[in-house]
């Protein structure tokens, strides 16, 4: 099985302990008031976002390592609604946990997840999809693991924003987030009309960035090293790293990102790029 149209595989597993260390260091400095501060997640305080990260750990260990089924879907319930319901249920329960206990559990279960991921074949099918990149089809394990990394990193940044503590956004930790999020580019362009061979590029300047190119093939868009035959792309979008990750995780809307972007070429294609979403909604 090949997923070459999603771009080259990436291995973020060595970064989990680094990202988690920064997260735990942050949580251990929070005051009682900080734990109650509102975040960008509607209805969730800092403690709730931390509880949600714990839920992510619990869910992946229970399902992927232990083969334990999660809560059943309710009749007619779609995946976004199911996740919203089960996430909220767990977050409410986690409000009973003290900050000390919550931090300790995040540390311990994070280490257990590291051990689980270390034993995985990154090129094998993950057994589930990454809906914002290729819905309804098994994803490669490397992309599934990268998605988990982006989940943890983004929630850490949401807490940092809420308590006014910048950090954990250096190139080592941020570039894999940008890279993973832009694996959504072919799916984002799926309905964009273009002739085969048409190229679209997204450039993220700075040490955490790079250039990603999507090319229209006979059947679908796919990521490629460059525009065909070295030609110029039909559409070019340049976004700062901070803007890109916030847009892809819907911390900001496309209209806001447009005011911060540099756009060139086909307006329909550049507009389609700015609709990128790299989370489940």
mmCIF file of C-alpha atoms in Angstrom:
data_model
loop_
_atom_site.group_PDB
_atom_site.id
_atom_site.type_symbol
_atom_site.label_atom_id
_atom_site.label_comp_id
_atom_site.label_asym_id
_atom_site.label_seq_id
_atom_site.Cartn_x
_atom_site.Cartn_y
_atom_site.Cartn_z
ATOM 1 C CA UNK A 1 0.000 0.000 0.000
ATOM 2 C CA UNK A 2 1.346 3.440 -0.894
ATOM 3 C CA UNK A 3 0.496 6.877 0.361
ATOM 4 C CA UNK A 4 3.062 8.773 -1.716
ATOM 5 C CA UNK A 5 0.495 11.427 -2.600
ATOM 6 C CA UNK A 6 0.537 12.441 1.100
ATOM 7 C CA UNK A 7 4.214 13.336 0.862
ATOM 8 C CA UNK A 8 7.222 11.677 2.498
ATOM 9 C CA UNK A 9 6.750 9.893 5.830
ATOM 10 C CA UNK A 10 7.663 11.757 9.015
ATOM 11 C CA UNK A 11 8.679 10.367 12.391
ATOM 12 C CA UNK A 12 7.730 12.616 15.308
ATOM 13 C CA UNK A 13 8.120 9.958 18.017
ATOM 14 C CA UNK A 14 11.352 11.407 19.473
ATOM 15 C CA UNK A 15 9.541 14.712 20.030
ATOM 16 C CA UNK A 16 6.771 13.427 22.294
ATOM 17 C CA UNK A 17 8.905 13.494 25.472
ATOM 18 C CA UNK A 18 10.279 16.929 24.550
ATOM 19 C CA UNK A 19 6.860 18.456 23.935
ATOM 20 C CA UNK A 20 5.427 16.786 27.027
ATOM 21 C CA UNK A 21 8.334 17.991 29.171
ATOM 22 C CA UNK A 22 7.621 21.591 28.150
ATOM 23 C CA UNK A 23 3.921 21.018 28.837
ATOM 24 C CA UNK A 24 4.467 19.572 32.302
ATOM 25 C CA UNK A 25 6.947 22.319 33.174
ATOM 26 C CA UNK A 26 4.284 24.852 32.205
ATOM 27 C CA UNK A 27 1.520 23.171 34.212
ATOM 28 C CA UNK A 28 3.732 22.947 37.285
ATOM 29 C CA UNK A 29 4.132 26.744 37.314
ATOM 30 C CA UNK A 30 0.420 27.577 37.116
ATOM 31 C CA UNK A 31 -1.345 29.289 39.982
ATOM 32 C CA UNK A 32 -4.810 28.368 41.194
ATOM 33 C CA UNK A 33 -6.124 31.336 39.233
ATOM 34 C CA UNK A 34 -4.312 30.200 36.071
ATOM 35 C CA UNK A 35 -6.014 26.800 36.163
ATOM 36 C CA UNK A 36 -9.395 28.533 35.986
ATOM 37 C CA UNK A 37 -8.605 30.916 33.123
ATOM 38 C CA UNK A 38 -10.758 30.648 30.019
ATOM 39 C CA UNK A 39 -9.242 29.229 26.834
ATOM 40 C CA UNK A 40 -10.113 29.497 23.154
ATOM 41 C CA UNK A 41 -12.007 26.193 23.527
ATOM 42 C CA UNK A 42 -15.621 27.199 24.208
ATOM 43 C CA UNK A 43 -16.638 26.495 27.801
ATOM 44 C CA UNK A 44 -13.271 25.050 28.784
ATOM 45 C CA UNK A 45 -10.852 26.523 31.281
ATOM 46 C CA UNK A 46 -7.163 25.663 31.389
ATOM 47 C CA UNK A 47 -7.870 22.698 33.674
ATOM 48 C CA UNK A 48 -10.376 21.375 31.135
ATOM 49 C CA UNK A 49 -7.932 21.514 28.226
ATOM 50 C CA UNK A 50 -5.361 19.673 30.362
ATOM 51 C CA UNK A 51 -8.053 17.120 31.213
ATOM 52 C CA UNK A 52 -8.824 16.728 27.525
ATOM 53 C CA UNK A 53 -5.162 15.934 26.818
ATOM 54 C CA UNK A 54 -5.378 13.262 29.507
ATOM 55 C CA UNK A 55 -8.461 11.910 27.766
ATOM 56 C CA UNK A 56 -6.508 11.661 24.506
ATOM 57 C CA UNK A 57 -3.872 9.595 26.294
ATOM 58 C CA UNK A 58 -6.418 7.342 27.986
ATOM 59 C CA UNK A 59 -8.334 6.769 24.766
ATOM 60 C CA UNK A 60 -5.283 5.856 22.672
ATOM 61 C CA UNK A 61 -3.808 3.495 25.264
ATOM 62 C CA UNK A 62 -7.142 1.815 25.930
ATOM 63 C CA UNK A 63 -8.064 1.376 22.270
ATOM 64 C CA UNK A 64 -4.722 0.956 20.481
ATOM 65 C CA UNK A 65 -2.661 -0.880 23.090
ATOM 66 C CA UNK A 66 -5.325 -2.762 25.017
ATOM 67 C CA UNK A 67 -7.996 -3.276 22.356
ATOM 68 C CA UNK A 68 -10.700 -1.911 24.628
ATOM 69 C CA UNK A 69 -13.773 -0.494 22.857
ATOM 70 C CA UNK A 70 -14.788 3.033 23.691
ATOM 71 C CA UNK A 71 -18.311 4.309 24.330
ATOM 72 C CA UNK A 72 -20.846 3.367 21.691
ATOM 73 C CA UNK A 73 -22.148 5.852 19.151
ATOM 74 C CA UNK A 74 -25.658 7.066 19.820
ATOM 75 C CA UNK A 75 -28.261 6.493 17.066
ATOM 76 C CA UNK A 76 -27.557 8.765 14.104
ATOM 77 C CA UNK A 77 -24.486 10.267 15.750
ATOM 78 C CA UNK A 78 -21.651 11.338 13.419
ATOM 79 C CA UNK A 79 -17.987 11.308 14.438
ATOM 80 C CA UNK A 80 -17.698 15.036 15.303
ATOM 81 C CA UNK A 81 -20.735 14.823 17.566
ATOM 82 C CA UNK A 82 -19.503 11.604 19.147
ATOM 83 C CA UNK A 83 -16.122 13.142 19.924
ATOM 84 C CA UNK A 84 -17.678 16.314 21.311
ATOM 85 C CA UNK A 85 -19.939 14.284 23.609
ATOM 86 C CA UNK A 86 -17.315 11.863 24.886
ATOM 87 C CA UNK A 87 -14.710 14.597 25.280
ATOM 88 C CA UNK A 88 -17.106 16.678 27.347
ATOM 89 C CA UNK A 89 -18.039 13.680 29.500
ATOM 90 C CA UNK A 90 -14.402 12.993 30.345
ATOM 91 C CA UNK A 91 -13.539 16.654 30.937
ATOM 92 C CA UNK A 92 -16.381 16.944 33.442
ATOM 93 C CA UNK A 93 -15.079 13.904 35.302
ATOM 94 C CA UNK A 94 -11.504 15.233 35.221
ATOM 95 C CA UNK A 95 -12.613 18.345 37.103
ATOM 96 C CA UNK A 96 -12.477 16.143 40.204
ATOM 97 C CA UNK A 97 -8.706 15.738 39.797
ATOM 98 C CA UNK A 98 -6.290 18.002 41.612
ATOM 99 C CA UNK A 99 -3.667 19.751 39.471
ATOM 100 C CA UNK A 100 -0.969 17.610 41.090
ATOM 101 C CA UNK A 101 -2.767 14.387 40.261
ATOM 102 C CA UNK A 102 -3.594 15.542 36.730
ATOM 103 C CA UNK A 103 0.032 16.451 36.006
ATOM 104 C CA UNK A 104 1.225 13.132 37.422
ATOM 105 C CA UNK A 105 -1.179 11.174 35.231
ATOM 106 C CA UNK A 106 -0.179 13.130 32.119
ATOM 107 C CA UNK A 107 3.455 12.301 32.838
ATOM 108 C CA UNK A 108 2.911 8.592 33.500
ATOM 109 C CA UNK A 109 0.502 7.899 30.642
ATOM 110 C CA UNK A 110 2.623 9.950 28.260
ATOM 111 C CA UNK A 111 5.536 7.638 28.938
ATOM 112 C CA UNK A 112 3.324 4.611 28.329
ATOM 113 C CA UNK A 113 2.267 6.112 24.994
ATOM 114 C CA UNK A 114 5.914 6.675 24.051
ATOM 115 C CA UNK A 115 6.537 2.969 24.592
ATOM 116 C CA UNK A 116 3.493 2.046 22.522
ATOM 117 C CA UNK A 117 4.456 4.235 19.574
ATOM 118 C CA UNK A 118 8.059 2.996 19.674
ATOM 119 C CA UNK A 119 6.898 -0.485 18.724
ATOM 120 C CA UNK A 120 4.835 0.562 15.717
ATOM 121 C CA UNK A 121 5.707 0.141 12.029
ATOM 122 C CA UNK A 122 5.229 3.668 10.731
ATOM 123 C CA UNK A 123 4.627 2.492 7.152
ATOM 124 C CA UNK A 124 1.847 0.091 8.107
ATOM 125 C CA UNK A 125 -1.851 1.031 7.975
ATOM 126 C CA UNK A 126 -2.985 2.657 11.200
ATOM 127 C CA UNK A 127 -6.362 0.936 11.213
ATOM 128 C CA UNK A 128 -8.238 4.251 11.196
ATOM 129 C CA UNK A 129 -8.365 7.318 9.025
ATOM 130 C CA UNK A 130 -7.089 10.843 9.404
ATOM 131 C CA UNK A 131 -10.297 12.494 8.295
ATOM 132 C CA UNK A 132 -8.821 15.875 7.419
ATOM 133 C CA UNK A 133 -6.287 14.269 5.056
ATOM 134 C CA UNK A 134 -8.020 11.223 3.579
ATOM 135 C CA UNK A 135 -11.445 10.538 5.085
ATOM 136 C CA UNK A 136 -12.789 7.012 4.963
ATOM 137 C CA UNK A 137 -9.457 5.350 4.136
ATOM 138 C CA UNK A 138 -6.860 3.783 6.435
ATOM 139 C CA UNK A 139 -4.074 6.250 7.171
ATOM 140 C CA UNK A 140 -0.408 5.333 7.378
ATOM 141 C CA UNK A 141 0.704 4.983 10.970
ATOM 142 C CA UNK A 142 3.229 7.812 10.579
ATOM 143 C CA UNK A 143 0.402 10.237 9.804
ATOM 144 C CA UNK A 144 -1.753 8.969 12.667
ATOM 145 C CA UNK A 145 1.155 9.439 15.091
ATOM 146 C CA UNK A 146 1.887 12.888 13.666
ATOM 147 C CA UNK A 147 -1.756 13.843 14.156
ATOM 148 C CA UNK A 148 -1.475 12.887 17.834
ATOM 149 C CA UNK A 149 1.613 15.053 18.177
ATOM 150 C CA UNK A 150 -0.196 18.061 16.693
ATOM 151 C CA UNK A 151 -3.094 17.487 19.086
ATOM 152 C CA UNK A 152 -0.866 17.701 22.143
ATOM 153 C CA UNK A 153 1.172 20.622 20.831
ATOM 154 C CA UNK A 154 -1.870 22.725 19.894
ATOM 155 C CA UNK A 155 -3.543 22.190 23.265
ATOM 156 C CA UNK A 156 -0.329 23.215 25.007
ATOM 157 C CA UNK A 157 -0.288 26.425 22.974
ATOM 158 C CA UNK A 158 -3.937 27.100 23.809
ATOM 159 C CA UNK A 159 -3.056 26.917 27.495
ATOM 160 C CA UNK A 160 0.008 29.115 26.979
ATOM 161 C CA UNK A 161 -2.173 31.700 25.231
ATOM 162 C CA UNK A 162 -4.701 31.594 28.066
ATOM 163 C CA UNK A 163 -2.123 32.195 30.803
ATOM 164 C CA UNK A 164 0.129 34.538 28.809
ATOM 165 C CA UNK A 165 3.144 32.216 28.692
ATOM 166 C CA UNK A 166 4.789 32.020 25.258
ATOM 167 C CA UNK A 167 7.067 29.120 24.472
ATOM 168 C CA UNK A 168 7.332 25.570 23.111
ATOM 169 C CA UNK A 169 7.083 27.072 19.619
ATOM 170 C CA UNK A 170 10.711 26.855 18.525
ATOM 171 C CA UNK A 171 11.484 25.258 15.144
ATOM 172 C CA UNK A 172 12.164 21.794 16.586
ATOM 173 C CA UNK A 173 8.664 21.448 18.013
ATOM 174 C CA UNK A 174 6.706 23.667 15.620
ATOM 175 C CA UNK A 175 7.964 22.532 12.210
ATOM 176 C CA UNK A 176 6.496 19.011 12.505
ATOM 177 C CA UNK A 177 3.128 20.596 13.326
ATOM 178 C CA UNK A 178 3.274 22.733 10.177
ATOM 179 C CA UNK A 179 4.408 19.752 8.122
ATOM 180 C CA UNK A 180 1.672 17.488 9.452
ATOM 181 C CA UNK A 181 -1.058 20.085 9.046
ATOM 182 C CA UNK A 182 -0.118 20.691 5.417
ATOM 183 C CA UNK A 183 -0.666 17.016 4.631
ATOM 184 C CA UNK A 184 -4.287 18.196 4.499
ATOM 185 C CA UNK A 185 -3.541 20.287 1.393
ATOM 186 C CA UNK A 186 -4.557 17.671 -1.232
ATOM 187 C CA UNK A 187 -7.871 17.032 0.535
ATOM 188 C CA UNK A 188 -8.407 20.775 0.979
ATOM 189 C CA UNK A 189 -8.113 21.228 -2.808
ATOM 190 C CA UNK A 190 -10.275 18.214 -3.678
ATOM 191 C CA UNK A 191 -13.108 20.263 -5.194
ATOM 192 C CA UNK A 192 -10.904 22.883 -6.849
ATOM 193 C CA UNK A 193 -11.214 22.708 -10.617
ATOM 194 C CA UNK A 194 -7.822 22.499 -12.296
ATOM 195 C CA UNK A 195 -6.176 20.707 -15.196
ATOM 196 C CA UNK A 196 -3.791 17.823 -14.491
ATOM 197 C CA UNK A 197 -0.334 19.180 -13.779
ATOM 198 C CA UNK A 198 -1.621 22.339 -12.082
ATOM 199 C CA UNK A 199 0.491 23.188 -9.035
ATOM 200 C CA UNK A 200 -0.307 25.118 -5.859
ATOM 201 C CA UNK A 201 2.382 26.048 -3.337
ATOM 202 C CA UNK A 202 2.206 27.051 0.310
ATOM 203 C CA UNK A 203 5.291 28.753 1.709
ATOM 204 C CA UNK A 204 5.890 29.197 5.431
ATOM 205 C CA UNK A 205 8.934 31.439 5.935
ATOM 206 C CA UNK A 206 11.382 31.046 8.775
ATOM 207 C CA UNK A 207 13.192 28.120 10.412
ATOM 208 C CA UNK A 208 9.961 26.303 11.295
ATOM 209 C CA UNK A 209 8.669 26.535 7.753
ATOM 210 C CA UNK A 210 9.377 25.418 4.223
ATOM 211 C CA UNK A 211 7.509 24.990 0.968
ATOM 212 C CA UNK A 212 4.762 22.480 0.229
ATOM 213 C CA UNK A 213 3.482 21.875 -3.310
ATOM 214 C CA UNK A 214 0.249 20.165 -4.313
ATOM 215 C CA UNK A 215 -0.114 19.019 -7.911
ATOM 216 C CA UNK A 216 -3.322 17.989 -9.633
ATOM 217 C CA UNK A 217 -3.009 14.435 -10.926
ATOM 218 C CA UNK A 218 -5.308 12.476 -13.188
ATOM 219 C CA UNK A 219 -7.522 11.419 -10.269
ATOM 220 C CA UNK A 220 -6.630 13.609 -7.282
ATOM 221 C CA UNK A 221 -4.368 16.269 -5.890
ATOM 222 C CA UNK A 222 -1.158 15.071 -4.277
ATOM 223 C CA UNK A 223 1.905 16.510 -2.584
ATOM 224 C CA UNK A 224 5.015 16.701 -4.737
ATOM 225 C CA UNK A 225 8.588 17.988 -4.285
ATOM 226 C CA UNK A 226 7.984 20.859 -6.740
ATOM 227 C CA UNK A 227 5.840 22.048 -9.621
ATOM 228 C CA UNK A 228 6.054 19.778 -12.687
ATOM 229 C CA UNK A 229 9.045 20.422 -14.961
ATOM 230 C CA UNK A 230 10.186 23.196 -12.648
ATOM 231 C CA UNK A 231 7.364 25.476 -13.775
ATOM 232 C CA UNK A 232 5.734 28.153 -11.676
ATOM 233 C CA UNK A 233 2.721 27.248 -9.594
ATOM 234 C CA UNK A 234 -0.695 28.473 -10.697
ATOM 235 C CA UNK A 235 -1.336 29.719 -7.154
ATOM 236 C CA UNK A 236 1.021 30.626 -4.323
ATOM 237 C CA UNK A 237 0.134 31.256 -0.672
ATOM 238 C CA UNK A 238 2.587 32.510 1.945
ATOM 239 C CA UNK A 239 1.617 32.350 5.615
ATOM 240 C CA UNK A 240 3.629 32.836 8.788
ATOM 241 C CA UNK A 241 3.987 29.685 10.884
ATOM 242 C CA UNK A 242 1.896 31.160 13.692
ATOM 243 C CA UNK A 243 -0.875 32.032 11.253
ATOM 244 C CA UNK A 244 -0.773 28.635 9.551
ATOM 245 C CA UNK A 245 -1.164 26.507 12.665
ATOM 246 C CA UNK A 246 -3.887 28.732 14.062
ATOM 247 C CA UNK A 247 -5.766 28.646 10.764
ATOM 248 C CA UNK A 248 -5.468 24.873 10.333
ATOM 249 C CA UNK A 249 -6.673 24.278 13.911
ATOM 250 C CA UNK A 250 -9.355 26.967 13.514
ATOM 251 C CA UNK A 251 -7.969 29.268 16.138
ATOM 252 C CA UNK A 252 -8.538 31.907 13.459
ATOM 253 C CA UNK A 253 -10.913 31.906 10.507
ATOM 254 C CA UNK A 254 -9.923 32.048 6.809
ATOM 255 C CA UNK A 255 -10.957 35.710 6.543
ATOM 256 C CA UNK A 256 -8.448 36.632 9.246
ATOM 257 C CA UNK A 257 -5.722 34.505 7.679
ATOM 258 C CA UNK A 258 -6.319 36.236 4.342
ATOM 259 C CA UNK A 259 -5.415 39.595 5.870
ATOM 260 C CA UNK A 260 -2.074 38.106 6.997
ATOM 261 C CA UNK A 261 -1.286 36.157 3.827
ATOM 262 C CA UNK A 262 0.602 36.905 0.647
ATOM 263 C CA UNK A 263 -1.348 35.540 -2.301
ATOM 264 C CA UNK A 264 -0.444 35.199 -5.986
ATOM 265 C CA UNK A 265 -2.149 33.605 -8.946
ATOM 266 C CA UNK A 266 -5.500 31.869 -9.354
ATOM 267 C CA UNK A 267 -7.886 33.392 -6.800
ATOM 268 C CA UNK A 268 -10.093 30.305 -6.616
ATOM 269 C CA UNK A 269 -7.094 28.148 -5.743
ATOM 270 C CA UNK A 270 -5.608 30.549 -3.209
ATOM 271 C CA UNK A 271 -9.049 30.879 -1.627
ATOM 272 C CA UNK A 272 -9.354 27.092 -1.423
ATOM 273 C CA UNK A 273 -5.985 26.840 0.344
ATOM 274 C CA UNK A 274 -7.154 29.252 3.041
ATOM 275 C CA UNK A 275 -10.002 26.855 3.868
ATOM 276 C CA UNK A 276 -7.536 24.271 5.165
ATOM 277 C CA UNK A 277 -8.657 22.421 8.308
ATOM 278 C CA UNK A 278 -6.345 19.919 9.996
ATOM 279 C CA UNK A 279 -8.575 18.906 12.911
ATOM 280 C CA UNK A 280 -11.856 17.005 13.192
ATOM 281 C CA UNK A 281 -14.797 19.409 13.165
#
